[in-house]
Amino acid sequence: MTLLPALPRFTRGEFVFSLKSFGAAMLAMYCASRAGLPRPFWALLTAYVVANPLAGAVRSKAIYRFLGTLLGCTATLLLVPALSSAPELLTLALALWVGTCLFFSLLDRSPASYVFMLAGYTAALIGFPSVQTPQTLFDTATLRVEEIWIGIVCATLVHSIVLPQSLAPSVLGLLDNTLRDARRWLADLLRQGGQGAGQALDLDRRRLAADITQLRLLSTHVPFDTTHLRWTAGAIGAMQDRVAALTPLLSAVEDRLHALEQDAGALPADVTEVLARIGSWLQAPHQAQPTPLRPAIDALAEAPASDWQRALRIALACRLGELVDGWAACTALRQEIDAGLQGAAPARHQALGHRVLHRDVGMALWSGAAAVLVVCLCSAFWILTGWPSGSVATMMAAVLCCFFATMDDPAPAINAFMKYTLWSIPLSALYVLVLLPLVQDFGMLVLICAPAFLVLGCYMARPSTFLAAMAMLMGGLGGTLAMHDTGNADIVGFLNATLAQTLGAVAAARITGLMRSVGTDWSARRIQRAIWRELGEMAAAPRAPQDDGYTVRVLDRIGLLALRITHADGRKDATTNDALRDLRVGKDIVTLQQARAHLPAAATAQLLGGIAGFFGARSSGPAAPVPAALLPALDDTLQATLAAPRAGAEWPAAVAALVGLRRNLFPGAEPLAQGATP
């Protein structure tokens, strides 16, 4: 990374962020020094850790960092005095604490996971240096909390008061992108009709799934924003759920249109006319309620046809009705959000939140175990050699194992962090050994720190250079200043600490690479198996779930699959289409469970039991074909439902679900037996 040639290319936003971060860091440094704290550079480092271009993200991260620090310090105060006489047991207990906190951090994929991650490595940062001097532990922990609290308060004040950058443009922009991608998918679908899944539709599917997951993660900062946006958090969450519910409907309509065209040779004229009317309504500048469209949509199910054509029409009409109602609800919520930004009283909404996102308990457990092993090995080397700086290696290993645990293969990122940290050694040595011992007052300290910190702060604002800048500023320059007594530092201590940092990073990269790193294909298969396992559990459940958590979770998994499958050999489209098919199957199973009381009891129980057995077997072993016995069970249940008298809204929904299951599980099957419906 070359710094000086890139200086003219920094944007105004990058300069402003760097200036605010540096101002907050210097304010924290001044307050900590005036308070007589021994390591004021910890306050400076904290101000950079919580820095973010968005004020709402700074405020949320500040709260989570303080809670994590408090929890980690409390754990250290409980563990170290109790086990100080047995260093081996103490290091094992601290390693287990780091691994346990990392486990819970990976299960919570919201920004609140920072509490657990920080609690883990804070205990390592405080506990390991105190192993040899447990009598100073309470003072060390108390001072660390005070220094971090000063850094948090200063960073929050500066980023919230000085030119605060609201989350509103980012959240609303992503919200509008999500609606635009959903509208594009619907428009492409209405334009192409049943002419199969082209490249445009494939791109629309993946783009919408990625938008929904990004929006759900970013919107967790909304309650901390500095503008009226924070009062619209409920509406934003409800809109995310509504847009997520559109995805299986869009996919189902696409499949039903394709099935109708396959069966009849071309789309019927009345279907084409209804699609054109929906397209015109969709393009209206101020969309009204879809009430005038409902008679035409419902009429699709009343046209005389054979059993299979009638079933397809009922399924299409049911899904089209749900689709236009869902789209109207999304646009109404978007208008409500705009009104809330102008100060209108927000309505109360119940949103699903981040709790429904995909969780991989097995990988979280394995990541925690890898962190425990790395910390134990570094601690064993430290104890056996008696190396005074061995605690630094253990701390660095714990921090890096936590930082990059969300990746499939953390080793390359750890190696990159180590590389940029090594590049910063000359700069760190210049500051620690030459410049800072010459400082006489605070103004001189600001002038000396400004060049390096301002330039690195600009690079931190860029996603492409964030890792390099973070490693050089936090792992290199800032971390070195925080670890050393800058008034009495010497070259021997500096070299020892640098060597220990490098050893900890090497141990973290190697051990993690041996036991934790996995390939993208392996991760993709694991995510698919999680979808199949949940489908089996839903089919075997005695009743339908109470919310759309499955839909949101599968869309999140589709986004995760798209990130992992990068080879342009067709597997990306195939895997995404498989996941969308599973998403439709999940909605059909839920609908069937909800309408179970209106269906033949024995046939429905047999059908759901067969589906549960199939997906249960598929999730635990090689991908087996769908059992052929499920097709007669589906056809019998579908024909019995078609022959039954129409009873309320459950009847067409049950027909739509049975048609969807038949199309998704047996896409190449012959149409249902022809003949006039009784």
XYZ file of C-alpha atoms in Angstrom:
678
model
C 0.000 0.000 0.000
C 1.552 3.313 -1.112
C 0.332 6.218 0.994
C 1.741 9.482 -0.329
C 0.869 9.124 -4.043
C -2.750 8.481 -3.092
C -3.183 11.619 -0.960
C -4.705 13.821 -3.710
C -7.329 11.175 -4.394
C -8.922 11.298 -0.922
C -12.528 12.455 -1.048
C -14.079 15.109 1.142
C -15.977 12.455 3.095
C -12.764 10.543 3.789
C -11.003 13.688 5.005
C -13.939 14.620 7.247
C -14.082 11.128 8.748
C -10.342 11.119 9.406
C -10.412 14.577 10.979
C -13.332 13.652 13.240
C -11.677 10.377 14.260
C -8.394 12.121 15.011
C -10.165 14.883 16.933
C -12.061 12.316 19.017
C -8.843 10.370 19.660
C -6.941 13.474 20.785
C -9.844 14.561 23.007
C -9.880 11.097 24.597
C -6.109 11.240 25.025
C -6.346 14.641 26.711
C -9.145 13.594 29.077
C -7.349 10.381 30.040
C -4.114 12.263 30.685
C -5.871 14.917 32.793
C -7.545 12.123 34.787
C -4.102 10.704 35.591
C -4.685 7.363 33.866
C -1.412 5.460 33.224
C -2.125 4.353 29.638
C -4.030 7.164 27.882
C -3.247 5.620 24.500
C -5.894 2.982 25.290
C -8.470 5.782 25.152
C -7.013 6.948 21.822
C -7.137 3.425 20.413
C -10.751 2.967 21.550
C -11.797 6.159 19.788
C -10.510 4.688 16.527
C -12.017 1.258 17.186
C -15.575 2.643 17.470
C -15.118 5.168 14.634
C -17.464 4.831 11.675
C -18.538 7.253 8.932
C -22.186 6.831 10.104
C -23.078 8.432 13.426
C -25.699 5.795 14.278
C -23.168 3.006 13.817
C -20.723 4.810 16.127
C -23.353 5.130 18.859
C -24.428 1.499 18.664
C -20.860 0.224 18.511
C -19.933 2.429 21.470
C -22.648 0.898 23.625
C -21.754 -2.636 22.583
C -18.037 -1.999 23.188
C -18.612 -0.688 26.684
C -20.874 -3.625 27.577
C -18.349 -6.090 26.156
C -15.474 -4.469 28.016
C -17.419 -4.501 31.275
C -18.354 -8.162 30.819
C -14.765 -9.145 29.937
C -13.331 -7.249 32.909
C -15.839 -8.874 35.249
C -14.891 -12.327 33.997
C -11.209 -11.527 34.482
C -11.790 -10.342 38.051
C -13.536 -13.625 38.814
C -11.055 -15.949 37.110
C -7.583 -14.543 37.801
C -7.672 -14.240 41.623
C -9.281 -17.664 41.983
C -6.695 -19.438 39.784
C -3.606 -17.240 40.128
C -1.735 -19.981 42.010
C -2.136 -22.375 39.066
C -1.046 -20.599 35.834
C -1.901 -23.637 33.717
C -5.502 -23.740 34.963
C -5.796 -19.978 34.653
C -4.701 -19.913 31.024
C -7.069 -22.816 30.261
C -9.945 -20.953 31.934
C -9.188 -17.752 29.984
C -8.903 -19.741 26.742
C -12.288 -21.379 27.401
C -13.792 -17.972 28.109
C -12.474 -16.631 24.789
C -13.832 -19.670 22.917
C -17.235 -19.505 24.623
C -17.667 -15.797 23.925
C -16.641 -16.340 20.296
C -19.227 -19.131 19.998
C -22.075 -16.874 21.142
C -20.767 -14.017 19.009
C -20.986 -16.131 15.847
C -24.529 -17.227 16.674
C -25.683 -13.601 16.809
C -25.132 -12.103 13.351
C -26.255 -8.606 14.343
C -23.924 -5.790 15.496
C -24.804 -6.815 19.077
C -22.503 -9.820 18.578
C -19.657 -7.365 19.216
C -20.525 -7.556 22.938
C -19.622 -11.252 23.108
C -16.563 -11.012 20.890
C -15.164 -8.076 22.852
C -15.908 -9.756 26.182
C -13.775 -12.681 25.022
C -10.633 -10.920 23.937
C -10.887 -8.182 26.602
C -10.433 -10.907 29.214
C -7.345 -12.031 27.283
C -5.952 -8.485 27.024
C -6.355 -7.873 30.760
C -5.969 -11.364 32.177
C -2.820 -12.676 30.529
C -0.538 -9.728 31.465
C -1.884 -10.042 35.043
C -1.046 -13.733 35.421
C 2.368 -12.903 36.888
C 1.095 -9.983 39.021
C -2.457 -10.887 40.138
C -2.295 -8.383 42.985
C -2.566 -5.524 40.453
C -5.457 -7.073 38.552
C -8.274 -5.011 40.055
C -6.455 -1.754 39.387
C -5.591 -2.835 35.851
C -9.178 -3.851 35.049
C -10.630 -0.684 36.570
C -8.213 1.544 34.692
C -8.896 -0.295 31.439
C -12.650 0.258 31.792
C -12.093 3.942 32.572
C -9.773 4.446 29.598
C -12.125 2.662 27.215
C -15.129 4.541 28.591
C -13.379 7.880 27.970
C -12.568 6.824 24.387
C -16.161 5.726 23.801
C -17.691 8.943 25.151
C -15.324 11.188 23.186
C -15.856 9.297 19.922
C -19.640 9.302 20.373
C -19.758 13.030 21.121
C -17.542 14.068 18.235
C -19.194 11.851 15.595
C -22.691 12.795 16.829
C -22.141 16.568 17.041
C -19.531 17.492 14.425
C -21.012 17.100 10.923
C -22.909 13.905 11.859
C -23.583 11.629 8.927
C -27.001 10.066 9.306
C -27.863 6.503 8.452
C -30.859 7.798 6.515
C -29.208 8.100 3.066
C -27.660 4.615 3.323
C -30.733 2.890 4.758
C -33.240 4.652 2.517
C -31.014 4.140 -0.519
C -30.753 0.426 0.193
C -34.488 0.317 0.914
C -35.259 1.916 -2.452
C -32.765 -0.387 -4.181
C -34.563 -3.373 -2.651
C -37.950 -2.120 -3.858
C -36.513 -1.313 -7.277
C -35.019 -4.796 -7.621
C -38.319 -6.379 -6.560
C -40.152 -4.173 -9.073
C -37.632 -5.097 -11.783
C -38.096 -8.811 -11.110
C -41.880 -8.414 -11.243
C -41.703 -6.302 -14.416
C -39.349 -8.772 -16.137
C -41.631 -11.597 -15.081
C -44.765 -9.878 -16.439
C -42.960 -9.026 -19.672
C -41.482 -12.501 -20.262
C -44.579 -14.376 -19.077
C -43.948 -18.098 -19.145
C -40.931 -17.984 -21.470
C -38.612 -19.593 -18.940
C -35.967 -18.210 -16.663
C -33.594 -15.983 -18.572
C -30.477 -14.229 -17.445
C -32.436 -11.151 -16.361
C -34.643 -13.146 -13.999
C -31.655 -15.007 -12.539
C -29.919 -11.693 -11.846
C -33.107 -10.237 -10.338
C -33.401 -13.151 -7.893
C -29.835 -12.974 -6.602
C -29.840 -9.195 -6.387
C -33.038 -9.065 -4.328
C -31.831 -11.745 -1.894
C -28.553 -9.836 -1.335
C -30.427 -6.532 -0.863
C -32.727 -7.980 1.799
C -29.879 -9.430 3.872
C -27.757 -6.235 3.653
C -30.737 -4.086 4.593
C -31.598 -6.263 7.599
C -28.032 -6.044 8.939
C -27.615 -2.296 8.319
C -31.009 -1.387 9.789
C -29.999 -2.752 13.205
C -28.227 0.610 13.729
C -31.387 2.631 12.959
C -32.579 3.012 16.614
C -29.249 4.766 17.359
C -29.457 7.308 14.517
C -29.296 11.055 15.164
C -32.321 11.976 12.984
C -36.039 11.130 12.852
C -35.032 7.907 11.117
C -34.756 6.182 14.485
C -38.527 6.562 15.027
C -39.224 4.607 11.807
C -37.328 1.474 12.893
C -40.556 -0.521 13.266
C -41.810 0.408 9.794
C -38.422 -0.377 8.252
C -38.384 -3.807 9.900
C -41.961 -4.523 8.790
C -41.108 -3.487 5.238
C -38.121 -5.827 5.197
C -40.424 -8.686 6.182
C -42.941 -7.715 3.494
C -40.308 -7.556 0.752
C -38.898 -10.881 1.918
C -42.372 -12.424 1.673
C -42.595 -11.218 -1.967
C -39.691 -13.426 -3.038
C -41.398 -16.859 -2.827
C -44.498 -15.321 -4.416
C -42.513 -13.958 -7.369
C -40.733 -17.267 -7.782
C -44.027 -19.210 -7.572
C -45.763 -16.987 -10.151
C -42.791 -17.451 -12.476
C -43.052 -21.233 -12.152
C -46.873 -21.339 -12.598
C -46.679 -19.229 -15.761
C -44.036 -21.540 -17.144
C -46.172 -24.601 -16.308
C -49.259 -23.089 -17.981
C -47.273 -22.337 -21.137
C -45.827 -25.855 -21.162
C -49.252 -27.454 -20.790
C -51.182 -25.302 -23.278
C -48.396 -24.403 -25.715
C -48.857 -20.688 -25.008
C -50.193 -18.517 -22.248
C -54.010 -18.165 -22.427
C -55.288 -14.775 -23.566
C -56.995 -13.960 -20.271
C -53.760 -14.641 -18.371
C -51.788 -12.370 -20.717
C -54.405 -9.629 -20.282
C -54.237 -9.829 -16.476
C -50.426 -9.676 -16.570
C -50.612 -6.553 -18.755
C -53.037 -4.884 -16.329
C -50.767 -5.658 -13.376
C -47.809 -4.265 -15.328
C -49.651 -0.997 -16.006
C -50.661 -0.738 -12.346
C -47.074 -1.389 -11.314
C -45.755 1.469 -13.475
C -48.256 4.042 -12.177
C -46.440 6.952 -10.465
C -48.754 6.861 -7.416
C -49.975 3.332 -7.035
C -53.485 2.893 -5.682
C -54.727 -0.166 -3.874
C -54.989 -3.251 -6.109
C -58.744 -3.581 -5.474
C -59.743 -3.108 -9.166
C -57.343 -5.907 -10.166
C -58.821 -8.524 -7.836
C -61.914 -9.448 -9.929
C -59.771 -10.072 -13.008
C -57.245 -12.133 -10.987
C -60.008 -14.182 -9.317
C -61.622 -14.801 -12.709
C -58.527 -16.736 -13.821
C -59.523 -19.548 -11.467
C -63.111 -19.712 -12.800
C -62.322 -20.440 -16.461
C -63.435 -23.970 -17.560
C -60.472 -26.310 -17.956
C -59.169 -29.782 -17.234
C -58.118 -30.761 -13.725
C -54.481 -29.800 -14.201
C -55.208 -26.547 -16.057
C -57.763 -25.600 -13.425
C -55.320 -26.370 -10.613
C -52.617 -24.290 -12.287
C -55.027 -21.381 -12.768
C -56.162 -21.510 -9.146
C -52.543 -21.577 -7.997
C -51.618 -18.675 -10.291
C -54.604 -16.574 -9.198
C -53.854 -17.231 -5.528
C -50.197 -16.253 -5.817
C -50.898 -13.217 -8.055
C -53.432 -11.940 -5.529
C -50.978 -12.319 -2.682
C -48.285 -10.674 -4.795
C -50.204 -7.488 -5.640
C -51.444 -7.187 -2.041
C -47.891 -7.602 -0.756
C -46.519 -5.031 -3.188
C -49.209 -2.526 -2.188
C -48.311 -3.071 1.488
C -44.612 -2.441 0.700
C -45.338 0.861 -1.058
C -47.641 1.951 1.792
C -44.901 1.232 4.350
C -42.401 3.173 2.245
C -44.716 6.199 2.313
C -45.116 5.772 6.080
C -41.324 5.858 6.480
C -41.155 9.123 4.511
C -43.872 10.594 6.738
C -41.946 9.477 9.835
C -38.827 11.260 8.577
C -40.884 14.453 8.470
C -41.823 14.007 12.136
C -45.181 12.217 11.844
C -46.084 9.874 14.697
C -45.011 6.346 13.677
C -47.377 3.387 13.767
C -46.432 0.349 15.814
C -45.171 -2.649 13.831
C -44.052 -6.088 14.885
C -40.994 -7.099 12.831
C -39.077 -10.361 12.841
C -35.684 -8.774 13.470
C -32.278 -10.411 13.087
C -33.183 -13.388 15.278
C -34.440 -15.313 12.265
C -31.187 -15.156 10.281
C -29.159 -18.266 9.468
C -27.092 -19.682 12.329
C -24.496 -22.405 11.988
C -24.105 -23.830 15.475
C -21.570 -26.449 14.377
C -19.193 -23.970 12.751
C -19.565 -21.565 15.687
C -18.613 -24.369 18.066
C -15.669 -25.401 15.900
C -14.448 -21.792 15.627
C -14.566 -21.469 19.398
C -12.607 -24.713 19.764
C -9.944 -23.451 17.340
C -9.562 -20.243 19.358
C -9.206 -22.269 22.576
C -6.482 -24.426 21.025
C -4.512 -21.449 19.665
C -4.610 -19.626 23.004
C -3.610 -22.781 24.901
C -0.644 -23.461 22.607
C 0.627 -19.874 22.844
C 0.188 -19.962 26.623
C 2.063 -23.261 26.882
C 4.982 -21.816 24.908
C 4.942 -18.735 27.152
C 4.912 -20.773 30.389
C 7.572 -23.262 29.264
C 10.011 -20.633 28.001
C 9.362 -18.004 30.668
C 9.458 -15.356 27.941
C 8.493 -11.971 29.492
C 6.637 -10.915 26.329
C 4.855 -14.240 25.890
C 1.576 -12.735 27.075
C 1.616 -10.420 24.040
C 1.674 -13.422 21.688
C -1.252 -15.002 23.530
C -3.247 -11.764 23.439
C -2.593 -11.255 19.733
C -3.634 -14.845 18.941
C -6.898 -14.420 20.871
C -7.726 -11.107 19.173
C -7.055 -12.366 15.629
C -9.015 -15.586 16.148
C -12.007 -13.475 17.186
C -11.662 -10.776 14.496
C -11.792 -13.074 11.475
C -13.895 -16.004 12.739
C -16.857 -15.152 10.476
C -14.847 -16.055 7.353
C -14.828 -19.508 5.755
C -11.033 -19.379 5.642
C -9.681 -16.838 8.165
C -6.013 -17.704 7.517
C -5.477 -15.371 4.480
C -7.029 -12.429 6.346
C -4.882 -13.116 9.424
C -1.787 -13.321 7.211
C -2.714 -10.020 5.556
C -3.229 -8.396 8.955
C 0.180 -9.670 10.043
C 1.811 -8.404 6.830
C 0.469 -4.857 7.235
C 1.367 -4.895 10.934
C 4.955 -5.783 10.003
C 4.989 -2.944 7.461
C 4.088 -0.544 10.269
C 7.043 -1.582 12.474
C 9.394 1.220 11.284
C 6.658 3.794 11.868
C 5.872 2.354 15.317
C 9.577 2.334 16.235
C 9.932 5.951 15.129
C 7.074 7.045 17.364
C 7.785 4.859 20.419
C 11.576 5.178 20.508
C 12.259 8.606 18.986
C 9.349 11.029 18.771
C 7.162 10.470 21.831
C 9.996 10.589 24.403
C 10.681 14.135 23.122
C 7.117 15.352 23.692
C 6.906 18.159 26.281
C 3.230 19.175 26.124
C -0.080 18.095 24.644
C 0.084 20.459 21.664
C 3.378 18.910 20.593
C 1.823 15.440 20.948
C -1.013 16.432 18.607
C 1.401 17.768 15.991
C 3.555 14.634 16.122
C 0.611 12.226 15.876
C -1.335 14.112 13.201
C 0.529 13.055 10.000
C 0.373 9.294 10.502
C -3.068 9.132 12.120
C -4.755 11.464 9.641
C -3.464 9.568 6.607
C -4.317 6.151 8.046
C -7.758 7.463 9.069
C -8.488 8.388 5.448
C -7.628 4.869 4.350
C -9.867 3.427 7.088
C -12.834 5.169 5.435
C -12.285 3.139 2.241
C -13.670 -0.410 2.184
C -10.894 -1.521 -0.180
C -8.096 -0.398 2.158
C -9.844 -0.759 5.520
C -8.053 -3.988 6.501
C -4.606 -2.595 5.713
C -5.252 0.695 7.519
C -6.796 -1.061 10.528
C -3.804 -3.384 10.822
C -1.303 -0.536 10.581
C -3.182 1.762 12.940
C -4.643 -0.635 15.536
C -2.365 -3.647 15.297
C 0.753 -1.633 14.541
C 1.093 2.007 15.551
C -1.871 2.407 17.919
C -1.510 -1.034 19.470
C 2.207 -0.501 20.079
C 1.611 2.860 21.742
C -1.083 1.329 23.961
C 1.155 -1.561 25.083
C 4.281 0.460 25.915
C 5.094 3.035 28.532
C 6.175 5.585 25.958
C 8.269 7.493 28.495
C 10.490 4.512 29.343
C 10.347 2.356 26.190
C 13.583 0.800 24.938
C 14.524 -1.078 21.815
C 14.790 -4.447 23.579
C 11.252 -4.243 24.919
C 9.992 -2.959 21.567
C 11.594 -5.810 19.616
C 10.352 -8.379 22.134
C 6.782 -7.109 21.866
C 6.953 -6.979 18.062
C 8.308 -10.527 17.881
C 5.563 -11.684 20.248
C 2.877 -10.032 18.102
C 4.249 -11.772 15.022
C 4.416 -15.142 16.762
C 0.818 -14.808 17.964
C -0.363 -13.949 14.451
C 1.571 -16.867 12.918
C 0.123 -19.291 15.492
C -3.408 -17.999 14.873
C -3.039 -18.289 11.096
C -1.473 -21.760 11.110
C -3.737 -23.432 13.675
C -6.837 -21.824 12.217
C -5.772 -22.896 8.738
C -5.303 -26.497 9.874
C -8.528 -27.059 11.814
C -10.950 -24.244 10.979
C -10.495 -23.212 7.336
C -13.066 -24.624 4.914
C -13.746 -24.139 1.214
C -16.634 -22.185 -0.269
C -18.110 -25.347 -1.816
C -18.152 -27.033 1.586
C -19.869 -24.016 3.154
C -22.427 -23.857 0.350
C -23.334 -27.529 0.813
C -23.650 -26.985 4.555
C -26.040 -24.075 4.027
C -28.132 -26.156 1.624
C -28.336 -28.989 4.139
C -29.552 -26.514 6.763
C -32.396 -25.542 4.398
C -33.343 -29.195 3.838
C -33.220 -29.957 7.563
C -35.582 -27.085 8.327
C -37.976 -28.167 5.562
C -38.145 -31.636 7.108
C -38.840 -30.169 10.544
C -41.592 -27.905 9.163
C -43.320 -30.806 7.407
C -43.129 -32.970 10.530
C -44.420 -30.231 12.844
C -47.973 -30.623 14.200
C -48.866 -27.053 13.194
C -47.665 -24.234 10.949
C -45.121 -21.641 12.185
C -46.554 -18.372 13.446
C -44.409 -16.003 11.329
C -42.405 -15.718 8.095
C -39.100 -16.493 9.780
C -38.403 -19.346 7.360
C -38.730 -17.024 4.349
C -36.314 -14.465 5.799
C -33.881 -17.202 6.837
C -33.808 -18.834 3.386
C -33.340 -15.461 1.692
C -30.433 -14.840 4.029
C -29.027 -18.250 3.083
C -29.464 -17.457 -0.614
C -27.399 -14.305 -0.074
C -24.737 -16.337 1.741
C -24.688 -18.871 -1.099
C -24.265 -16.141 -3.693
C -21.265 -14.764 -1.794
C -19.564 -18.158 -1.631
C -20.158 -19.630 -5.081
C -18.051 -17.437 -7.331
C -17.008 -19.689 -10.197
C -18.653 -18.821 -13.500
C -19.342 -22.400 -14.526
C -23.114 -22.456 -14.072
C -23.079 -23.736 -10.516
C -23.983 -20.341 -9.128
C -27.252 -20.168 -11.061
C -28.053 -23.814 -10.342
C -27.417 -23.467 -6.614
C -29.432 -20.253 -6.356
C -32.323 -21.782 -8.288
C -32.254 -24.841 -6.010
C -32.442 -22.566 -2.970
C -35.351 -20.627 -4.492
C -37.138 -23.899 -5.172
C -36.627 -24.852 -1.534
C -37.982 -21.429 -0.555
C -41.176 -22.113 -2.539
C -41.446 -25.582 -0.988
C -41.222 -24.030 2.476
C -44.064 -21.598 1.747
C -46.188 -24.437 0.315
C -45.578 -26.584 3.399
C -46.605 -23.690 5.667
C -49.770 -23.094 3.616
C -50.620 -26.795 3.673
C -50.164 -26.892 7.435
C -52.426 -23.847 7.846
C -55.172 -25.378 5.666
C -54.750 -28.863 7.123
C -58.171 -28.843 8.814
C -59.872 -28.402 5.415
C -58.028 -31.269 3.686
C -58.422 -35.060 3.805
C -56.749 -35.903 7.123
C -55.201 -39.270 6.275
C -53.898 -38.261 2.841
C -52.461 -34.984 4.129
C -50.722 -36.675 7.058
C -49.205 -39.287 4.734
C -48.054 -36.607 2.282
C -46.436 -34.372 4.925
C -44.831 -37.407 6.558
C -43.279 -38.430 3.240
C -41.975 -34.902 2.620
C -40.508 -34.749 6.138
C -38.774 -38.101 5.663
C -37.338 -37.091 2.288
C -35.845 -33.784 3.455
C -34.670 -35.318 6.732
C -32.755 -37.999 4.823
C -31.418 -35.462 2.332
C -30.052 -33.203 5.075
C -28.080 -36.003 6.726
C -26.643 -37.879 3.750
C -26.016 -37.792 0.004
C -28.632 -35.912 -2.016
C -31.130 -38.634 -2.899
C -33.886 -38.318 -5.517
C -37.420 -37.541 -4.407
C -39.259 -40.802 -3.532
C -41.547 -41.779 -6.383
C -44.305 -42.665 -3.908
C -44.769 -38.976 -3.126
C -46.191 -38.243 -6.593
C -49.310 -40.477 -6.250
C -49.844 -39.106 -2.742
C -49.693 -35.550 -4.098
C -52.046 -36.339 -6.987
C -54.584 -38.090 -4.756
C -54.633 -35.209 -2.295
C -54.853 -32.631 -5.089
C -57.730 -34.433 -6.873
C -59.622 -34.878 -3.604
C -59.199 -31.179 -2.840
C -60.338 -30.129 -6.320
C -63.429 -32.329 -5.994
C -64.312 -30.947 -2.556
C -66.667 -27.958 -2.237
C -64.934 -24.598 -2.108
C -64.754 -23.416 1.526
C -63.377 -19.931 2.209
C -59.877 -18.715 1.450
C -58.261 -21.948 2.686
C -59.428 -23.984 -0.323
C -57.614 -22.067 -3.101
C -54.581 -21.689 -0.832
C -54.479 -25.477 -0.309
C -54.780 -26.094 -4.067
C -51.977 -23.583 -4.722
C -49.749 -25.273 -2.141
C -50.345 -28.763 -3.577
C -49.671 -27.541 -7.119
C -46.507 -25.838 -5.892
C -45.257 -28.995 -4.164
C -45.928 -31.038 -7.299
C -44.114 -28.565 -9.523
C -41.149 -28.172 -7.161
C -40.651 -31.822 -6.214
C -41.557 -33.339 -9.606
C -40.963 -30.636 -12.246
C -40.687 -33.206 -15.051
C -43.800 -35.210 -14.137
C -46.674 -35.655 -16.578
C -49.663 -33.355 -15.999
C -52.439 -34.517 -13.726
C -54.888 -36.935 -15.391
C -56.998 -35.007 -17.905
C -60.746 -34.826 -17.783
C -63.541 -32.486 -16.806
C -63.676 -31.601 -13.152
C -66.906 -32.754 -11.371
